[in-house]
Coordinates of C-alpha atoms in Angstrom, one line a residue:
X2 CA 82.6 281.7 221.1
X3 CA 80.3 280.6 224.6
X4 CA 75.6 272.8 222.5
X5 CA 70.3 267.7 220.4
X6 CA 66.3 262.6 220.2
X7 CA 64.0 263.6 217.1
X8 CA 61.7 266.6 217.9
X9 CA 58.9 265.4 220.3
X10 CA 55.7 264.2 218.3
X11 CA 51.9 264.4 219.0
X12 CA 52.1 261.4 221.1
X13 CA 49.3 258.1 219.9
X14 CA 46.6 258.4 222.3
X15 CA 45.0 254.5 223.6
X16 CA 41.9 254.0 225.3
X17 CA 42.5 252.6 228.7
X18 CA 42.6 248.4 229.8
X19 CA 39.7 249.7 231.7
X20 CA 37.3 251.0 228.8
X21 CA 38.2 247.4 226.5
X22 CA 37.0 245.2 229.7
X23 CA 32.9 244.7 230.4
X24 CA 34.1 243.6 233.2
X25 CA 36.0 246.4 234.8
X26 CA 33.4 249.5 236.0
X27 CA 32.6 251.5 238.6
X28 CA 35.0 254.0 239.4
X29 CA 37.8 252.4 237.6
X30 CA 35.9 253.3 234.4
X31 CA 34.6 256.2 235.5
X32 CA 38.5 257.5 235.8
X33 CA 39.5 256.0 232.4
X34 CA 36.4 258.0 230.8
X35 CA 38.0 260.7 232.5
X36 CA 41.6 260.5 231.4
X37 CA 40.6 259.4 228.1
X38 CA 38.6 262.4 227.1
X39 CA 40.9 264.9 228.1
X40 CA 43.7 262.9 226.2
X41 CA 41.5 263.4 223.3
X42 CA 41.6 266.8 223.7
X43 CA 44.2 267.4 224.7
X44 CA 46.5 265.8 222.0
X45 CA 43.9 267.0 219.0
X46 CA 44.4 263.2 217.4
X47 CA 42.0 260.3 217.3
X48 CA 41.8 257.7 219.8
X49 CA 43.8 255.0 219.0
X50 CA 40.7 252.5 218.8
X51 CA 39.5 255.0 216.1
X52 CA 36.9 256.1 217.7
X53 CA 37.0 259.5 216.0
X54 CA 37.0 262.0 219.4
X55 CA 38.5 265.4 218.3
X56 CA 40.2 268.3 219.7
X57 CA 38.0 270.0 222.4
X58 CA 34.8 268.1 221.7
X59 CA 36.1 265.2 224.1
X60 CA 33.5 264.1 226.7
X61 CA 30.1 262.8 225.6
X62 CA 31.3 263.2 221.8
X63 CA 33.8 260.4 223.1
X64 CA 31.1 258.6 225.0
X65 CA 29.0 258.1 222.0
X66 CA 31.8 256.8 219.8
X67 CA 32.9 254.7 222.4
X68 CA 29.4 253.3 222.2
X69 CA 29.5 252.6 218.9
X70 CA 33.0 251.0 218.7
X71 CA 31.2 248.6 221.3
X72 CA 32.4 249.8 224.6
X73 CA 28.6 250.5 225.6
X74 CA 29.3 248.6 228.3
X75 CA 31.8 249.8 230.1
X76 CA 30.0 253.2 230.0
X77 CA 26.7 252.1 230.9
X78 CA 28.7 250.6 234.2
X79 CA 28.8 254.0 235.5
X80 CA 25.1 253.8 236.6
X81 CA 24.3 257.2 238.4
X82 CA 27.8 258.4 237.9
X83 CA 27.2 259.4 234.9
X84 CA 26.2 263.1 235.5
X85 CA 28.6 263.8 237.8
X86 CA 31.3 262.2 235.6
X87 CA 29.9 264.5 232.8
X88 CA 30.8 267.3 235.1
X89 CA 33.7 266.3 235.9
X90 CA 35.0 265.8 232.2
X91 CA 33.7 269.6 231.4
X92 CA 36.4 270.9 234.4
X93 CA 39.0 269.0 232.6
X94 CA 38.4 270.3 229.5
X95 CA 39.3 274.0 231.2
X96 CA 42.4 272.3 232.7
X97 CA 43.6 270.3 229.3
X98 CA 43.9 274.3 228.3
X99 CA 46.9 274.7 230.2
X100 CA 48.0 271.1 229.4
X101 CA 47.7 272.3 225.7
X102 CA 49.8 274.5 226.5
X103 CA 52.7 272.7 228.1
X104 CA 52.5 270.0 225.3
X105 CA 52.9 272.6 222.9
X106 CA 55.9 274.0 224.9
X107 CA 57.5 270.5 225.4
X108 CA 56.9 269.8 221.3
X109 CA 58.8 272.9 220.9
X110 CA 61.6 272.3 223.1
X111 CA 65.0 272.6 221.0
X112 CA 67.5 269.2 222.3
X113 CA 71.2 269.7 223.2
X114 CA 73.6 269.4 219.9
X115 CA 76.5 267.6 221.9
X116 CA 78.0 266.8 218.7
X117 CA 78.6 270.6 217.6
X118 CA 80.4 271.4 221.0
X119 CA 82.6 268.7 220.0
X120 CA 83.6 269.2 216.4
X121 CA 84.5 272.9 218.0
X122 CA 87.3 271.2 219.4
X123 CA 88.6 270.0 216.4
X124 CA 88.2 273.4 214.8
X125 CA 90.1 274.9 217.0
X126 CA 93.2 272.1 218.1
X127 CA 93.6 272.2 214.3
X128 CA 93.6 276.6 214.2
X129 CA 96.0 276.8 217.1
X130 CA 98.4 273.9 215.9
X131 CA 98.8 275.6 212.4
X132 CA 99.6 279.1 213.8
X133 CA 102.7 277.8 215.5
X134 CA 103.1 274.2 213.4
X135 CA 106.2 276.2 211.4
X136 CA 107.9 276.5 215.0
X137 CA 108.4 272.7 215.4
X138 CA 108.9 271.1 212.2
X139 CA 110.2 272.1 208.8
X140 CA 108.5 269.2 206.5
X141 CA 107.0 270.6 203.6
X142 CA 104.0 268.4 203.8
X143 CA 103.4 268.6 207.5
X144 CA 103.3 272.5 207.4
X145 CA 101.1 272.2 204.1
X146 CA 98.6 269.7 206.0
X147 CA 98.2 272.4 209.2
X148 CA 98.7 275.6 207.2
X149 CA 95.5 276.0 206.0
X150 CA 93.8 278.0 209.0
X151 CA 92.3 280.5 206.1
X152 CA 90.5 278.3 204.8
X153 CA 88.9 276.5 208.1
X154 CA 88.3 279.3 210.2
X155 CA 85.1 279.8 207.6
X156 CA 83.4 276.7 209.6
X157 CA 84.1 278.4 212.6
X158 CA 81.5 281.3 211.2
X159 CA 79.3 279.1 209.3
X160 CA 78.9 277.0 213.2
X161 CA 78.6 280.4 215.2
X162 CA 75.9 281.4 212.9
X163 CA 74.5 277.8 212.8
X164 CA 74.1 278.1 216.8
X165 CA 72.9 281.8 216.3
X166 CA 69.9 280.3 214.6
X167 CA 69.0 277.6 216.1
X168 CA 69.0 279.7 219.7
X169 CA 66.8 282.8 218.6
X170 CA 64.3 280.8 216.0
X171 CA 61.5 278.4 216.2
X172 CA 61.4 274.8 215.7
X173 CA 59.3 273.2 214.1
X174 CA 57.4 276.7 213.1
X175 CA 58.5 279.6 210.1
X176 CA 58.9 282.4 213.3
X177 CA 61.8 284.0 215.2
X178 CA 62.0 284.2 218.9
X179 CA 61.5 287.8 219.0
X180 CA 62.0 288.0 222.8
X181 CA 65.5 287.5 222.6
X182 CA 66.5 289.1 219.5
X183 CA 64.3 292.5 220.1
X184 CA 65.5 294.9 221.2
X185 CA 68.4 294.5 218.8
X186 CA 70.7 296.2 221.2
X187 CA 70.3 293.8 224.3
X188 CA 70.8 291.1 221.6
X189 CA 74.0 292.1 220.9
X190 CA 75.5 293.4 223.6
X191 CA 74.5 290.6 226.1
X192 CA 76.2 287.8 222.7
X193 CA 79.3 290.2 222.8
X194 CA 79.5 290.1 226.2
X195 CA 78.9 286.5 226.3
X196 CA 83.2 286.4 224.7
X197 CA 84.7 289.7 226.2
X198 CA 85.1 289.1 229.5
X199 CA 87.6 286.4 229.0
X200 CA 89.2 288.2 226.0
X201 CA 89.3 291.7 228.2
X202 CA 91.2 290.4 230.9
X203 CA 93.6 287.8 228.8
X204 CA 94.6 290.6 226.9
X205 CA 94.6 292.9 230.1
X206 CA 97.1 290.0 231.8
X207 CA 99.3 289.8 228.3
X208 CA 99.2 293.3 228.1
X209 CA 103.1 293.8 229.2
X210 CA 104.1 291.0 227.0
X211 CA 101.6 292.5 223.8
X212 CA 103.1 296.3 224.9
X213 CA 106.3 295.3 224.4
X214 CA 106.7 293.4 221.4
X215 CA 104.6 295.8 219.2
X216 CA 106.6 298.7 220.8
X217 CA 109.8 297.0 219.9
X218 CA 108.9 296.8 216.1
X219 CA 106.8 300.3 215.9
X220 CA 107.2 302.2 218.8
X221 CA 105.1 303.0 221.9
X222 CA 102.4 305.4 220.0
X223 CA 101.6 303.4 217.7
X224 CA 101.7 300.5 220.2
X225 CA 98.8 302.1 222.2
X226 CA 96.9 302.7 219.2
X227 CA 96.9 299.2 218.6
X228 CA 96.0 298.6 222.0
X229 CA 93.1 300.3 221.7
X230 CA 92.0 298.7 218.4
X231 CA 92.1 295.7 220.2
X232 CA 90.3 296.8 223.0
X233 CA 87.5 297.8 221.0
X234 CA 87.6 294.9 218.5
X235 CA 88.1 297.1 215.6
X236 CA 90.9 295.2 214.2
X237 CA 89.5 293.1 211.5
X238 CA 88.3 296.6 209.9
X239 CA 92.6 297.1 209.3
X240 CA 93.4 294.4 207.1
X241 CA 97.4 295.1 207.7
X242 CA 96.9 295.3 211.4
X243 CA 94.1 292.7 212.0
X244 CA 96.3 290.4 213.8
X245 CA 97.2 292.9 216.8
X246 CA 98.8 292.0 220.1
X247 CA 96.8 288.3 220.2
X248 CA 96.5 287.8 216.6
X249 CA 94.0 285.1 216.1
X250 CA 91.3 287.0 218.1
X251 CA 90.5 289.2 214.3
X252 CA 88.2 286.4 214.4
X253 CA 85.8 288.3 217.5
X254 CA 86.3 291.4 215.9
X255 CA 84.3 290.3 212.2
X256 CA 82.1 288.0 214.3
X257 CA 81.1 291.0 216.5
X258 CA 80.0 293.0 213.3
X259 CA 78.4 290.3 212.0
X260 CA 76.3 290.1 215.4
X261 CA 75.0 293.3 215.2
X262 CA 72.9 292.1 211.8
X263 CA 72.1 289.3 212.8
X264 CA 68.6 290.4 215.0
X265 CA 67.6 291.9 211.5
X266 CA 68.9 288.8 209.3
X267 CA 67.1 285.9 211.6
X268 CA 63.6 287.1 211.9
X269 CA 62.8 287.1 207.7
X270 CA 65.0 284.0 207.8
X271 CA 63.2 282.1 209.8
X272 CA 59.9 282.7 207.5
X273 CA 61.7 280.5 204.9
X274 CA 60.4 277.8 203.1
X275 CA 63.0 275.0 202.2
X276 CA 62.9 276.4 199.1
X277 CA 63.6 279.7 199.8
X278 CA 66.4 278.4 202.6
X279 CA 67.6 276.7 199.6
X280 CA 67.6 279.7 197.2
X281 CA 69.6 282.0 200.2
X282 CA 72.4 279.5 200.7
X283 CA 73.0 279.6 196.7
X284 CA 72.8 283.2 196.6
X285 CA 75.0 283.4 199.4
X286 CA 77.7 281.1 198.1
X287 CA 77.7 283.0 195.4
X288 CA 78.1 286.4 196.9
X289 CA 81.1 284.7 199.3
X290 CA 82.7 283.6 195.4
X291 CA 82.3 287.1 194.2
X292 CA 85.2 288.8 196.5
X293 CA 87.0 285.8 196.0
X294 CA 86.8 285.2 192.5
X295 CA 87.8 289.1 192.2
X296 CA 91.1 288.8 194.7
X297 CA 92.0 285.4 192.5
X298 CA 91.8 287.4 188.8
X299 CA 93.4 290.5 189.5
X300 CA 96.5 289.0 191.8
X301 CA 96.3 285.9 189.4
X302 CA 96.5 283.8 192.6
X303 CA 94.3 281.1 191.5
X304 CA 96.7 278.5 192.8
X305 CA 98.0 280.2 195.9
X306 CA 98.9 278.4 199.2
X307 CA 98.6 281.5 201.0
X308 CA 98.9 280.0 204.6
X309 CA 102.7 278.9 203.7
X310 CA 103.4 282.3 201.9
X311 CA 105.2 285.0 203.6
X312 CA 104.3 288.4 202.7
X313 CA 107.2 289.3 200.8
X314 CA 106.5 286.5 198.3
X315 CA 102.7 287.6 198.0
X316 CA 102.4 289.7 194.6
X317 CA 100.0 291.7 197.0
X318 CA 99.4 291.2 201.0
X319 CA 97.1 293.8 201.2
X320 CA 94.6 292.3 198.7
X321 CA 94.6 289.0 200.3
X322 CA 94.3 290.5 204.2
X323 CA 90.8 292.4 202.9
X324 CA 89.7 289.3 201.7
X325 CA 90.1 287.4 204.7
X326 CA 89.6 289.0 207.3
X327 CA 87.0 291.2 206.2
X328 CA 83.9 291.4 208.7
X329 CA 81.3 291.7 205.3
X330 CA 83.0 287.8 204.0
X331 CA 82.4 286.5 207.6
X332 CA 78.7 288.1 207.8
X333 CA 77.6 285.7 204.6
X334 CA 79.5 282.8 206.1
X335 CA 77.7 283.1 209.3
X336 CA 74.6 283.6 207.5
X337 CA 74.8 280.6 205.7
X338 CA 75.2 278.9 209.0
X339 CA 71.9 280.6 210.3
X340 CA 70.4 278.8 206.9
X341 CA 71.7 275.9 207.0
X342 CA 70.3 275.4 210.5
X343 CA 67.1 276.5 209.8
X344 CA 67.1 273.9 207.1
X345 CA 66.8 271.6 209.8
X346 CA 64.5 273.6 212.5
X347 CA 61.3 273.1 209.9
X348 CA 61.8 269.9 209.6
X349 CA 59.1 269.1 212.0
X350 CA 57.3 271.9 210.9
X351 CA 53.6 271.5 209.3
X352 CA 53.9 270.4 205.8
X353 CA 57.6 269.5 206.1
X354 CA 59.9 266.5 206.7
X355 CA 63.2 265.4 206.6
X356 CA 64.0 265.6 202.6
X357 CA 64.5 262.2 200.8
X358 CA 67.9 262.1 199.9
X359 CA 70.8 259.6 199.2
X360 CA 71.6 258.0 201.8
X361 CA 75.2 258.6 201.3
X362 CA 74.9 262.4 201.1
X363 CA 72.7 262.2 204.4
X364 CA 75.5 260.5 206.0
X365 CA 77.4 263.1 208.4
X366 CA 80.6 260.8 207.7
X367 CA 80.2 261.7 204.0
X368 CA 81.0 265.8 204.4
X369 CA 83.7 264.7 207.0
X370 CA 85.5 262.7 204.6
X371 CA 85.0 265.5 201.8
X372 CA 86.5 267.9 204.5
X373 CA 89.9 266.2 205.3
X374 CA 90.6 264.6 201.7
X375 CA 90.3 268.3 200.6
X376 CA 92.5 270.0 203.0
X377 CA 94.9 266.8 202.6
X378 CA 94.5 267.4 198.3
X379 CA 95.6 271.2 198.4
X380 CA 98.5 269.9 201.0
X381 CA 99.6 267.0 198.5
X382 CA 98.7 269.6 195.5
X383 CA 96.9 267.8 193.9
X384 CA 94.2 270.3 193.9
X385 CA 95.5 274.5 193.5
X386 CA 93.0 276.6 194.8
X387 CA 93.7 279.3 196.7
X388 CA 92.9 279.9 200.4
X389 CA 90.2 282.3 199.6
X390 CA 88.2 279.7 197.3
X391 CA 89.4 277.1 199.4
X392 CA 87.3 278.6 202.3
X393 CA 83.8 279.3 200.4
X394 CA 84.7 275.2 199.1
X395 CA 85.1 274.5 202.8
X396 CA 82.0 276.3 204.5
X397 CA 80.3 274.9 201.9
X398 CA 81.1 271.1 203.3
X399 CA 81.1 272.1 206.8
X400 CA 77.5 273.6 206.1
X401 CA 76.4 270.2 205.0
X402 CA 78.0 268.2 207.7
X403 CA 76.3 270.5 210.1
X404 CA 73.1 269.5 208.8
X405 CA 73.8 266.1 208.7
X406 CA 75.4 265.8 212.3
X407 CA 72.2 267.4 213.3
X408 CA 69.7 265.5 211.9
X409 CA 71.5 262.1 213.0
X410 CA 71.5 263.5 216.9
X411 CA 68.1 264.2 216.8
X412 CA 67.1 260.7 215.0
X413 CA 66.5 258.1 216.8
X414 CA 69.4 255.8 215.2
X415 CA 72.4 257.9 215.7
X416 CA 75.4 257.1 213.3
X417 CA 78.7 256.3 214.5
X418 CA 80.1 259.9 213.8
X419 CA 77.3 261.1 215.8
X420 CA 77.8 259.0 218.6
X421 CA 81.7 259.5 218.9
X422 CA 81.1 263.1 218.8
X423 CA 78.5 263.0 221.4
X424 CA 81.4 261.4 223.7
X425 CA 81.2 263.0 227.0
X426 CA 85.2 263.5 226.8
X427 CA 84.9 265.3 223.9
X428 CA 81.9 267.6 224.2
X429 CA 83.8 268.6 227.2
X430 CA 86.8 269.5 225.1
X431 CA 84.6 271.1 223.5
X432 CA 83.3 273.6 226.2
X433 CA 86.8 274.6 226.7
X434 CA 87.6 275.2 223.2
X435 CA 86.5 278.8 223.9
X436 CA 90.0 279.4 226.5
X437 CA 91.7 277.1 224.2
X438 CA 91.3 279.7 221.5
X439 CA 91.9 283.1 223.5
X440 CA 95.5 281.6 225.4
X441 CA 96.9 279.8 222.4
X442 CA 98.5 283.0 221.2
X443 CA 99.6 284.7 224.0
X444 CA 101.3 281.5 225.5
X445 CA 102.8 281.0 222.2
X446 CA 104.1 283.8 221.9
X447 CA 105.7 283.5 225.3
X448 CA 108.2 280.5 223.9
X449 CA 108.4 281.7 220.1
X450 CA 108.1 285.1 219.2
X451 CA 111.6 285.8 219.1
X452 CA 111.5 289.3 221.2
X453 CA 109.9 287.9 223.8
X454 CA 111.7 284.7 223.8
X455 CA 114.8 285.9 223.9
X456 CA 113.8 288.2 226.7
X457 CA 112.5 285.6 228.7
X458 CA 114.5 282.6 228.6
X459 CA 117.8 283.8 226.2
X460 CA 116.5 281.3 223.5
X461 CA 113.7 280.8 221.2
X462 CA 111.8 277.5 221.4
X463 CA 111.9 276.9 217.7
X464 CA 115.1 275.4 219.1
X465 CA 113.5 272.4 220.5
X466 CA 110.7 270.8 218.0
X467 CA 110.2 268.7 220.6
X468 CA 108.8 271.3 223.1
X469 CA 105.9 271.3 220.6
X470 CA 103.9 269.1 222.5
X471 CA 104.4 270.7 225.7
X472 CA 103.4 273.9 224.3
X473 CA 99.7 272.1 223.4
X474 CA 99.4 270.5 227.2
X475 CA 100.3 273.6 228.7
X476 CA 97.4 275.5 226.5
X477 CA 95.0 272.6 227.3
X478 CA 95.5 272.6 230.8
X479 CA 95.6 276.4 231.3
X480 CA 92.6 276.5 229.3
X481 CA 90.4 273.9 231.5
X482 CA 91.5 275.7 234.3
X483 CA 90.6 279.1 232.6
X484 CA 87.3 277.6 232.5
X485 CA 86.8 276.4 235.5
X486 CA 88.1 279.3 237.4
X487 CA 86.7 282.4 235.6
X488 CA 84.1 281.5 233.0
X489 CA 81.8 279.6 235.0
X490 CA 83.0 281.7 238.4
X491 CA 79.4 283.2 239.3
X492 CA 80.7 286.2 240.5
X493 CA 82.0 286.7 236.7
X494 CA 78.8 285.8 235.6
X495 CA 77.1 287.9 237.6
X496 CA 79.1 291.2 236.7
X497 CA 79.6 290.3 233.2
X498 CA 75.2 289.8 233.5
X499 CA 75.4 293.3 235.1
X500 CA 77.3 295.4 232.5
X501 CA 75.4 294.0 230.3
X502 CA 72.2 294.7 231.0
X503 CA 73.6 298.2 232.2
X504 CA 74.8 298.8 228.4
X505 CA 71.9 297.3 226.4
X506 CA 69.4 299.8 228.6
X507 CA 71.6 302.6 227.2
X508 CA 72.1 302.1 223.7
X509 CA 68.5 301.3 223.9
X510 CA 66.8 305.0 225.5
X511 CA 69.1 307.0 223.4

């Protein structure tokens, strides 16, 4: 959990002051005849003064339309030039070749999404506030508002695959970027190792604190054997025992299945049409309301509130733990991500353009405000739906807010969601939202899980609501400085590079 101007266009090409002036010649013209015919070429469009020069027919194809359009003048000016010129024009046609090229490499060039770093801030303050929220306040409503981390950790796999996408694919054409997702095991290993660095030596540090709590409750074998789940992100597979040692890290543990597909999902995705992107996402909503639809009927939890539930008062735990955590659910969210930004990627592709839509449903402030009154609905109860639906009903939003936040950065009028999320501020909240994530549960656990509480300081924090807030600055800080410090430490970087590279060339000769 390691982020964009509209996509660059065939710039208008103009004839030169020099060319629409009798009286400017010699080698003045001779330069603008120059410049214009490998524009020509060059940019494969007609000459703004319509004079009709093509692709790499350019020089004396150019000449003779420039003629007729009435610029005889300024290339009869050229006198004895002429051949030489001529010559000259026929060596730029080898070098507008390579210019080609680098125009076609700067149309293809993929802009930063600012706003996406950002609203992974928000994603994740909200996540860590609900999973100690109960621990400084006891208001019904205020627990209901921040208790529903089921439901939004599904935009946290709809944006990883979102970013997945847009980093391995094409714009503007219906093709993967093969380079980087072949061989499949170098794609995976070196996205895997791009999170367990920091998530190997947090729980490596918190290892004492994780050891002893679990062996306090089930013993030192069993302990170890948790240990190990962790260390191998295998705990998401154990829906009783997904949330081992640092609990909300179940998360890395689905997302790292669901990165060993994706070099197989991405390349036939990208090959979609808009209608076929369009056709995926339904299927895939549909498949994500399957499980979910299933877990509601036979537990008759249609109106659940499963983030306030404990599970004693659950008619079965089990049930709902396979539904949520379960690496196959996060694969489809993450692939409707990888749709949803490929929805966007072909926009400049040939044939394609931004759909016509309401404006109102283009707006990225409309899925926003969809987003929050729905969450703040389930909290008021005025709408009962379960966590499970809850989430598909919520990737479903954050999909299209995605797309919308995307095509306003890119646009030449941003909106004012756009704009406040492309606040420097923020997007740098943003970069840290990765530390933010790993350290919010071991440090929570430090002031209120009771066994190590008490061990430490004699007291649980729950005591003091208003140590809440101190709990957040202390994760902040420790989190920018986590960042600072290790992640982009190049010595880090430059092991982390090295295992890496060390694993993918094994898994890929044998």
């Amino acid at each position: 959990m390691t982020m964009p101007s509209g996509v660059a266009s065939t710039p208008t090409v103009r004839v030169p002051r020099a060319l629409s002036s009798p009286v400017r010649g010699g080698r003045a013209a001779a330069r603008a005849v120059r410049s214009t015919a490998m524009r020509c070429s060059v940019s494969r469009v007609e000459c703004a003064n319509g004079c009709g020069a093509r692709g790499a027919r350019g020089g004396r194809d150019h000449e003779e339309a420039l003629r007729r359009l009435g610029h005889a003048n300024a290339s009869l000016s050229l006198g004895a030039s002429v051949r030489r010129d001529r010559a000259t024009i026929t060596r730029v046609r080898v070098r507008s070749n390579a210019t080609h090229v680098a125009a076609s490499s700067a149309k293809a060039s993929k802009p930063r999404l600012p706003a996406l770093d950002s609203i992974r801030f928000f994603l994740i303050a909200y996540i860590g506030v609900g999973h100690f929220i109960a621990c400084a306040t006891k208001n019904a409503l205020t627990l209901a508002s921040f208790s529903q981390v089921n439901v939004v950790v599904g935009a946290f796999f709809v944006l990883s695959g979102y970013v997945a996408a847009y980093t391995t694919t094409e714009l503007g054409e219906y093709e993967a970027q093969t380079s980087r997702l072949s061989p499949s095991p170098k794609y995976v290993v070196s996205r895997v190792m791009g999170f367990y660095p920091l998530y190997f030596v947090v729980n490596v540090l918190f290892a004492p604190m994780f050891f002893y709590a679990d062996s306090f409750y089930n013993g030192p074998v069993l302990a170890a054997v948790h240990g190990l789940m962790t260390f191998t992100l295998t705990q998401a597979w154990f829906p009783m025992h997904a949330e081992l040692w640092n609990a909300p890290t179940w998360f890395l543990s689905a997302f790292a299945f669901a990165l060993t597909a994706m070099p197989f999902a991405l390349p036939p995705i990208a090959k979609f049409k808009r209608k076929d992107l369009r056709n995926a996402f339904g299927i895939l909503v549909a498949i994500s309301l399957v499980a979910k639809l299933a877990y509601s009927y036979d537990v008759a939890a249609w109106g659940f509130m499963e983030g306030i539930m404990s599970p004693k008062t659950h008619p079965n735990w089990l049930y709902f733990n396979s539904v949520r955590f379960s690496p196959l659910n996060a694969l489809i969210d993450v692939l409707m991500g990888a749709v949803a930004a490929r929805s966007v990627m072909i926009d400049s592709a040939s044939g394609e353009s931004v759909p016509k839509t309401n404006k109102l449903l283009a707006c990225s402030a409309t899925p926003l405000v969809a987003m929050i009154a729905f969450l703040a609905a389930r909290a008021l109860g005025i709408v009962a739906i379960n966590d499970a639906l809850s989430r598909t009903v919520f990737t479903i939003l954050f999909s299209m807010f995605a797309v919308n936040i995307h095509r306003e950065t890119v646009s030449s009028e941003q909106s004012i969601v756009s704009k406040i999320l492309s606040w420097k501020p923020l997007v740098y909240l943003g970069t840290i939202s990765f530390p933010i994530y790993i350290l919010h549960g071991p440090i929570g656990q430090v002031f209120y899980k009771r066994v190590v509480a008490n061990k430490l300081f004699g007291k649980v924090f729950t005591q003091h609501p208003e140590f809440f807030p101190v709990y957040c600055l202390i994760t902040l800080v420790a989190a920018a400085i986590t960042h600072e410090v290790f992640i982009k430490n190049k010595k880090v970087q430059e092991i982390s590079n090295a295992v890496s590279a060390k694993l993918a060339d094994v898994l890929t000769n044998n």
